[in-house]
Amino acid sequence: MPFQMGVTIYLFYRLGDWLDVKYDVDGGWWTKGLTMLGVVASLYQFIKQANRISKND
């Protein structure tokens, strides 16, 4: 699960970085915003999987 969280956050970061370069955004707002969204999405996935695992026990 930690690897999956890392990959999710990294992919959101790379998307934000690409958008910042493509649209020439000062301050890296796409990178910052999408990285935070990636953290939230990965935590959601983690909690969902943890609940599923604990139900099966």
Coordinates of C-alpha atoms in Angstrom, one line a residue:
M1 CA 0.0 0.0 0.0
P2 CA 2.8 2.5 0.7
F3 CA 4.1 2.0 -2.9
Q4 CA 0.6 2.7 -4.3
M5 CA 0.3 5.9 -2.2
G6 CA 3.7 7.1 -3.4
V7 CA 2.9 6.4 -7.1
T8 CA -0.5 8.2 -6.8
I9 CA 1.1 11.3 -5.3
Y10 CA 4.0 11.3 -7.8
L11 CA 1.6 11.0 -10.8
F12 CA -0.5 14.0 -9.5
Y13 CA 2.8 15.9 -8.9
R14 CA 4.0 15.2 -12.5
L15 CA 0.6 16.2 -14.0
G16 CA 0.7 19.5 -12.0
D17 CA 4.3 20.2 -13.1
W18 CA 3.4 19.5 -16.7
L19 CA 0.5 21.9 -16.5
D20 CA 2.6 24.6 -14.9
V21 CA 5.1 24.4 -17.8
K22 CA 2.5 24.1 -20.5
Y23 CA 0.5 27.2 -19.3
D24 CA 3.6 29.1 -17.9
V25 CA 2.1 29.5 -14.4
D26 CA 4.2 31.5 -11.9
G27 CA 4.5 30.0 -8.4
G28 CA 3.8 26.4 -9.4
W29 CA 0.1 26.5 -8.4
W30 CA -0.9 23.5 -10.5
T31 CA 1.9 21.5 -9.0
K32 CA 1.0 22.4 -5.4
G33 CA -2.7 22.0 -5.9
L34 CA -2.5 18.7 -7.7
T35 CA 0.1 17.3 -5.3
M36 CA -2.3 18.0 -2.4
L37 CA -5.1 16.4 -4.3
G38 CA -2.9 13.4 -4.8
V39 CA -2.3 13.2 -1.1
V40 CA -6.0 13.3 -0.4
A41 CA -6.7 10.7 -3.1
S42 CA -4.0 8.4 -1.8
L43 CA -5.3 8.7 1.8
Y44 CA -8.8 7.9 0.6
Q45 CA -7.5 4.8 -1.2
F46 CA -5.5 3.8 1.9
I47 CA -8.5 4.1 4.2
K48 CA -10.8 2.3 1.8
Q49 CA -8.4 -0.6 1.5
A50 CA -7.7 -0.7 5.3
N51 CA -11.5 -0.9 5.9
R52 CA -11.9 -3.7 3.4
I53 CA -9.0 -5.7 4.9
S54 CA -10.4 -5.3 8.4
K55 CA -13.9 -6.4 7.3
N56 CA -12.4 -9.6 5.9
D57 CA -10.6 -10.5 9.2

